[in-house]
Short mmCIF file of C-alpha atoms and ligand atoms in Angstrom, two decimals:
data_model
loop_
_atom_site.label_atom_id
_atom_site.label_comp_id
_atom_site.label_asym_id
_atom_site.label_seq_id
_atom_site.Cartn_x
_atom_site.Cartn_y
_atom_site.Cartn_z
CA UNK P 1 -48.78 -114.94 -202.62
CA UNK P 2 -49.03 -112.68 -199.21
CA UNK P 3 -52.49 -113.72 -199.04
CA UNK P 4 -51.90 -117.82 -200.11
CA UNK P 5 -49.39 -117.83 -196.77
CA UNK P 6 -51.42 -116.39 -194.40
CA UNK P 7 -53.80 -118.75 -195.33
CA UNK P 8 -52.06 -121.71 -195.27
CA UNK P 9 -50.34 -121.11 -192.12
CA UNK P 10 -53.67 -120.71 -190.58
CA UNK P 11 -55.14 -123.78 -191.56
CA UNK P 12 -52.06 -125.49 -190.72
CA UNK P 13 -52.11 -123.68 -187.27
CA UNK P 14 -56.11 -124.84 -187.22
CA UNK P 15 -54.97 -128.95 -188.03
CA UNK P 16 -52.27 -128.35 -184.76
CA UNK P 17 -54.86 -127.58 -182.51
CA UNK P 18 -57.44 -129.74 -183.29
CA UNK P 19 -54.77 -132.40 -183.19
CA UNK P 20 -53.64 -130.71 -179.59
CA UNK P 21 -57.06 -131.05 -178.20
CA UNK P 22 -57.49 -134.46 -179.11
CA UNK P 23 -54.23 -135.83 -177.84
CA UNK P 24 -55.00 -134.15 -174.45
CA UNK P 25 -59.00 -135.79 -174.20
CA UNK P 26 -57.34 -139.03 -174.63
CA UNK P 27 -54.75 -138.30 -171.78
CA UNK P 28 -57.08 -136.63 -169.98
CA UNK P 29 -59.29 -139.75 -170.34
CA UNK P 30 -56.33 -142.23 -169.26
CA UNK P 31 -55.19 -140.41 -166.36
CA UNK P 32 -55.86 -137.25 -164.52
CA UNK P 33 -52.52 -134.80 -164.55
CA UNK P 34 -49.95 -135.89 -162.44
CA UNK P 35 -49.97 -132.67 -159.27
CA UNK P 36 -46.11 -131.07 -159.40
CA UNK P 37 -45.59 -131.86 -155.72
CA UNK P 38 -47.74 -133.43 -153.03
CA UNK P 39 -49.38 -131.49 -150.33
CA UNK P 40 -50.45 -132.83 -146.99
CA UNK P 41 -54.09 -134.08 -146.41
CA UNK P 42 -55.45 -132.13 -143.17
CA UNK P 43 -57.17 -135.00 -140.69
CA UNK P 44 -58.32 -135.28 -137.22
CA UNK P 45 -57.92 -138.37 -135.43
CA UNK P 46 -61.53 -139.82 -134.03
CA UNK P 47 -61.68 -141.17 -130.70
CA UNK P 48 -62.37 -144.34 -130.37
CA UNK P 49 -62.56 -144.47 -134.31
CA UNK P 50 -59.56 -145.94 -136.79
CA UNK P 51 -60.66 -143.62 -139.59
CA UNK P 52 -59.76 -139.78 -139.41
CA UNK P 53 -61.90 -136.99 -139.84
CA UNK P 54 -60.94 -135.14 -143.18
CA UNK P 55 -60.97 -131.14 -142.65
CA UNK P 56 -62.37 -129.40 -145.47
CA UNK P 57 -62.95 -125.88 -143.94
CA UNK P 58 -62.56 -124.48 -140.64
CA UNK P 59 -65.14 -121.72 -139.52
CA UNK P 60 -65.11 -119.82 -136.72
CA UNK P 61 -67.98 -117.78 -135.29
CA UNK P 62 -67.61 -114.08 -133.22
CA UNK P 63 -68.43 -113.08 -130.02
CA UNK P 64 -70.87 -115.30 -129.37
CA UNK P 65 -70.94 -115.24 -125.47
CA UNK P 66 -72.52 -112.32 -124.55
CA UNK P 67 -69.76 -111.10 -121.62
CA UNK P 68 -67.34 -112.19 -124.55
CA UNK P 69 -69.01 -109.56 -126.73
CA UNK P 70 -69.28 -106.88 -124.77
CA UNK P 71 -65.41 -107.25 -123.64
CA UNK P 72 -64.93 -106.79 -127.11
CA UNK P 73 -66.55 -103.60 -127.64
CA UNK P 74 -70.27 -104.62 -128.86
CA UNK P 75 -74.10 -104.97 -128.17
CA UNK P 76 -74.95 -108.73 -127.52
CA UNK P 77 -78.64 -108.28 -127.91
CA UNK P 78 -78.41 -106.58 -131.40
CA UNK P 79 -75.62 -107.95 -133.27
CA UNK P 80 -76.19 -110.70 -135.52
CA UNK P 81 -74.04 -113.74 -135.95
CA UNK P 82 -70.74 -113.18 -137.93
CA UNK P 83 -67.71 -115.65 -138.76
CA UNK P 84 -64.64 -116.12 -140.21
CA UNK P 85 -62.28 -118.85 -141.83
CA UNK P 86 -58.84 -119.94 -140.91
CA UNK P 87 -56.61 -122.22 -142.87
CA UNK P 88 -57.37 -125.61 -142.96
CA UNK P 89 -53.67 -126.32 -142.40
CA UNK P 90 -53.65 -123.98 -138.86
CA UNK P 91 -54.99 -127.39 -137.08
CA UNK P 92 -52.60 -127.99 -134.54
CA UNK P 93 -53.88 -131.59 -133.09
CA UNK P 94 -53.13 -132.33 -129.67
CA UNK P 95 -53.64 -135.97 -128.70
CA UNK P 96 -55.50 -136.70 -125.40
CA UNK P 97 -53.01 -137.15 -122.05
CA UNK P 98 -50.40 -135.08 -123.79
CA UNK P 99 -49.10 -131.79 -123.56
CA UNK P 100 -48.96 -130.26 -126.83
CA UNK P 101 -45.77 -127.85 -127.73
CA UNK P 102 -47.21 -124.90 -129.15
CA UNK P 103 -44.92 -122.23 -130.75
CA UNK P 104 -45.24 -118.82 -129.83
CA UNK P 105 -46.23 -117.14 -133.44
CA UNK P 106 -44.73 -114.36 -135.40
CA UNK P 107 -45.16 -110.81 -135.56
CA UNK P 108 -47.60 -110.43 -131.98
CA UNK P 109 -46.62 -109.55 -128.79
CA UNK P 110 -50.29 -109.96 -127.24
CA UNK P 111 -51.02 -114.03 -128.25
CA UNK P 112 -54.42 -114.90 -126.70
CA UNK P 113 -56.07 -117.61 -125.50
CA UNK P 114 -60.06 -118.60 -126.77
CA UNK P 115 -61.31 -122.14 -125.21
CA UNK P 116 -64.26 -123.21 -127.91
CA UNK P 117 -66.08 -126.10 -128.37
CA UNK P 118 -65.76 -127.29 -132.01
CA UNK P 119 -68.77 -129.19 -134.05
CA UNK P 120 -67.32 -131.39 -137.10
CA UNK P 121 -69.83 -131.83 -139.95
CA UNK P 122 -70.37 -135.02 -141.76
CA UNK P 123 -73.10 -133.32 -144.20
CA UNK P 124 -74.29 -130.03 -145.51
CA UNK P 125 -76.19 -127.80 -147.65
CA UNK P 126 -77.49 -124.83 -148.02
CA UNK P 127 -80.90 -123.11 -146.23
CA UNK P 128 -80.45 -125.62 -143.83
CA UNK P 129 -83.39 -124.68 -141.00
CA UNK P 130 -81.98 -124.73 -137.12
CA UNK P 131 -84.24 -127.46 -136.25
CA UNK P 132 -82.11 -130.14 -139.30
CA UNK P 133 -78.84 -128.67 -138.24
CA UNK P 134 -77.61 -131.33 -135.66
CA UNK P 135 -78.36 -134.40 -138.34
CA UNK P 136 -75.57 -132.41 -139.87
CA UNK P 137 -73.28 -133.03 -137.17
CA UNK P 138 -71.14 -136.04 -137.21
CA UNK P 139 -69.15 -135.52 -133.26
CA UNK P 140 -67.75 -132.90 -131.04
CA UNK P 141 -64.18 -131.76 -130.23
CA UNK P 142 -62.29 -129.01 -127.49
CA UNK P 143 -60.47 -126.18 -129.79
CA UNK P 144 -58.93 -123.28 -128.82
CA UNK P 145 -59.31 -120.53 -131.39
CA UNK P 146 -55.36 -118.71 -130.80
CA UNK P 147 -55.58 -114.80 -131.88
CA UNK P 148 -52.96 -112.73 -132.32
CA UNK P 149 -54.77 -109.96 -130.66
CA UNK P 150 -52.44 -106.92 -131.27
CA UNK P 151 -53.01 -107.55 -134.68
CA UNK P 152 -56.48 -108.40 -134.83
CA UNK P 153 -57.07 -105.16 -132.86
CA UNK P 154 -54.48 -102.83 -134.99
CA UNK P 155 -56.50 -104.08 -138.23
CA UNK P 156 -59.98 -103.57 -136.90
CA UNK P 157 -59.27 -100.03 -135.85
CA UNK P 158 -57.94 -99.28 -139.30
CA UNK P 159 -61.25 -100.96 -141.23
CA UNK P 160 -58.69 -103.33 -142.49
CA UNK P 161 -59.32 -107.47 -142.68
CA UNK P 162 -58.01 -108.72 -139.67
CA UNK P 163 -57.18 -112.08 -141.05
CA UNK P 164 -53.13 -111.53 -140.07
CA UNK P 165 -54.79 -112.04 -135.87
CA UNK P 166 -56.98 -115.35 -136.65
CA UNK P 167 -55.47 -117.00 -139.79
CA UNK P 168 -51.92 -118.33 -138.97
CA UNK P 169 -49.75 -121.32 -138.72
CA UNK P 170 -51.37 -123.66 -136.02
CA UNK P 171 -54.06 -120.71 -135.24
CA UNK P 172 -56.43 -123.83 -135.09
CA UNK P 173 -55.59 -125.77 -131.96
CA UNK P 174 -58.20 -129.00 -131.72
CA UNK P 175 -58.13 -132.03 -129.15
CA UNK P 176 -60.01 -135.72 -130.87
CA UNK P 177 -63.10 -135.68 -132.78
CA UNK P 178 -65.73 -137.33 -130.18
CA UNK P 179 -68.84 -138.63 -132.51
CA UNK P 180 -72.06 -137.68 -131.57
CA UNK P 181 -73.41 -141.20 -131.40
CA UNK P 182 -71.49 -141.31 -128.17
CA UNK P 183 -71.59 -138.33 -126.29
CA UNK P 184 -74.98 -136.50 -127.57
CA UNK P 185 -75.15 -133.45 -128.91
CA UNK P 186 -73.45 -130.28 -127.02
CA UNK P 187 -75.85 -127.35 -125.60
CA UNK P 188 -75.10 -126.86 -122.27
CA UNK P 189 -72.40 -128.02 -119.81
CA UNK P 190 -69.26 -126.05 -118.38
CA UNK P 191 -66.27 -124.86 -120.33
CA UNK P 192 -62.84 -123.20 -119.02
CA UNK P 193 -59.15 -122.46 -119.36
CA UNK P 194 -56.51 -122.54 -116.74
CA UNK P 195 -53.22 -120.75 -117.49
CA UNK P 196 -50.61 -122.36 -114.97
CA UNK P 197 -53.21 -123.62 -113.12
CA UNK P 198 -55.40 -120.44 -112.44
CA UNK P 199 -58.79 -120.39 -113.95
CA UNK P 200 -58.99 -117.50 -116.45
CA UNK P 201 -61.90 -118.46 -118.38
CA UNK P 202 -64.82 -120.04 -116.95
CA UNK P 203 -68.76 -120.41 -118.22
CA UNK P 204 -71.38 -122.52 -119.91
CA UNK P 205 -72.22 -123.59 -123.40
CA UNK P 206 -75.84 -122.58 -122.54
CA UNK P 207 -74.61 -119.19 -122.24
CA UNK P 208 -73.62 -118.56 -126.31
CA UNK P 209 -76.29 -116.29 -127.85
CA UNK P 210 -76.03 -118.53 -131.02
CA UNK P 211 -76.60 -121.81 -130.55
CA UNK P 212 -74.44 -124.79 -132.77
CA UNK P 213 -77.57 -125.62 -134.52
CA UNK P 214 -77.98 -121.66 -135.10
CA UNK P 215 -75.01 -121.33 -136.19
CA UNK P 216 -74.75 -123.94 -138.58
CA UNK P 217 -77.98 -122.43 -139.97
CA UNK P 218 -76.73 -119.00 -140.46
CA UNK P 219 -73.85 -120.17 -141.65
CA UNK P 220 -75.33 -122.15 -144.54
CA UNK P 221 -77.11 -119.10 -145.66
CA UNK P 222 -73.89 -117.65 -146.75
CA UNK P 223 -71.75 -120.79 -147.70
CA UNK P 224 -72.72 -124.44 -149.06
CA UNK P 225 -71.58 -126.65 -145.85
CA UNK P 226 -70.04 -129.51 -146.48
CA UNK P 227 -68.84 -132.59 -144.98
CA UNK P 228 -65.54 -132.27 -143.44
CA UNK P 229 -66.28 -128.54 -142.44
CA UNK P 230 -65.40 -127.45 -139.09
CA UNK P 231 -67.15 -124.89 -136.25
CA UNK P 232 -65.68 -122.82 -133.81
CA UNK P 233 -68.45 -121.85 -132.13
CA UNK P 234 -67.29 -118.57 -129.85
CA UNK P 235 -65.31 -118.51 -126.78
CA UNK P 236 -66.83 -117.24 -123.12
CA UNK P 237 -65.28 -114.19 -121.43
CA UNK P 238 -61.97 -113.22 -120.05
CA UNK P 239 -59.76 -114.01 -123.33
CA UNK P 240 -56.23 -112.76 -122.20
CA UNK P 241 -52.58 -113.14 -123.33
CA UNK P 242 -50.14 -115.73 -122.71
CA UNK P 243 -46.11 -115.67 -122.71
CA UNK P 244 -43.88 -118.94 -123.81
CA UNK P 245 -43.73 -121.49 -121.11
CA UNK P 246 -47.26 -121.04 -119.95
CA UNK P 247 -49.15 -123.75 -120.06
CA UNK P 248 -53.00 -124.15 -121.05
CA UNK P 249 -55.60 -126.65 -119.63
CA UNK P 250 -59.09 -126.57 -121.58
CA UNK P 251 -61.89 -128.56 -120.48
CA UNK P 252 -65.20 -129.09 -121.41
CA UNK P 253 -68.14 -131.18 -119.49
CA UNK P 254 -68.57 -134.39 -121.44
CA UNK P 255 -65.23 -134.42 -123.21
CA UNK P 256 -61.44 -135.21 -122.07
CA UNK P 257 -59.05 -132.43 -121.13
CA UNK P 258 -56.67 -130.76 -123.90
CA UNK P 259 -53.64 -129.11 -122.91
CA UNK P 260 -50.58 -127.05 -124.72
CA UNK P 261 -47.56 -125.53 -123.24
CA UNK P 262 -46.26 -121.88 -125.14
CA UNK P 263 -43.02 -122.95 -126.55
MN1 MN B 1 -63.04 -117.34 -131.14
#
């Protein structure tokens, strides 16, 4: 009788399944499951452009100046490339002819500034060879790549990730997406930051050891790029801190100025 249950509850148990599975292919193939809350697409507005540029991932790439590097502590001529990822949500945009209001973060008390240029991919891949990089590239924008340095610096010592100092709420600060059909692509020209109107940092794209079309190779031997990916491609020397009510002006030869005020 024991026996005669078990059995019969288990092919019942069997019919409720199969009948489970079924019922949810055929909702499945109405509709796709309704998400519990909507979250926020990430875009960049194009200039010049009435579409926006969907952000898929933002990378950033380290020390790739060579006075940059060795202010940090290492050997240009020896270290290879290495990067990192913020949140795609840490964009901050800041419309051209504005002054954005950027909030002073938590937890640092050393907040530093890193003027970048930033290349926004429209393709990808994997293996992708230096010299096929830039067909990747769909246009240019100014970034500044904000660092809690304190942090950054407390984790490194320790051997620790130092995510808490790169990958924060509006970390990612980013002026228009300028389309390479327009302005060409971007390997030399000057780039600086003012802080209240004195020149802190102050150099050349020609001077980053990796190249964008480098980097985009490197990168694509450890990730499958994609379009909607975003670069940070290094900042030049003299990163330093900055205090609320200071107010940053990036620019970049070939592209209009950016600039946020420390709120
Ligand atoms: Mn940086």
């Amino acid at each position: 009788m024991k026996d005669l249950n078990r059995r019969t509850i288990l092919a019942t148990g069997a019919v409720a399944l199969a009948g489970a599975a079924s019922r949810s292919s055929v909702a499945e193939a109405q509709a796709a499951p309704k998400p519990l809350f909507s979250v926020a697409p990430v875009t960049i507005p194009i200039a010049g452009e009435a579409e926006v540029f969907p952000v898929r991932r933002i990378y950033c790439i380290g020390r790739n100046y060579a006075a940059h590097a060795i202010e940090r502590g290492s050997d240009p001529n020896r270290e290879p490339p290495f990067f990192f990822q913020k949140p795609t949500d840490a964009i901050q945009y800041v419309a051209v002819g504005t002054v954005g209001d950027h909030v002073y973060p938590l937890l640092t008390k050393n907040y530093h500034h890193e003027v970048e240029l930033v290349a926004a991919l429209k393709s990808g891949g994997t293996h992708i060879p230096p010299e096929k990089a830039l067909e990747h590239v769909y246009g240019y924008a100014l970034g500044l790549d904000m660092t809690r340095r304190d942090l950054q610096n407390e984790m490194a010592a320790l051997k620790k990730p130092w995510e808490i100092g790169k990958s924060f709420d509006h970390a990612a600060v980013i002026g228009p997406i300028h389309p390479a059909s327009k302005t060409g692509h971007f390997t030399k020209g000057a780039i600086s930051l003012a802080v209240n109107g004195k020149v802190r940092q102050d150099s050349d794209l020609s001077k980053m050891i990796w190249s964008v079309a480098e980097q985009i190779s490197k990168l694509s031997e450890a990730f499958e790029l994609k379009a909607g990916d975003i670069i940070y491609s290094g900042t030049p020397e003299n990163v330093g801190p900055v205090v609320k009510g200071d107010v940053l002006l990036c620019k970049l030869d070939g592209l209009p100025d950016m600039s946020i005020k420390i709120t």
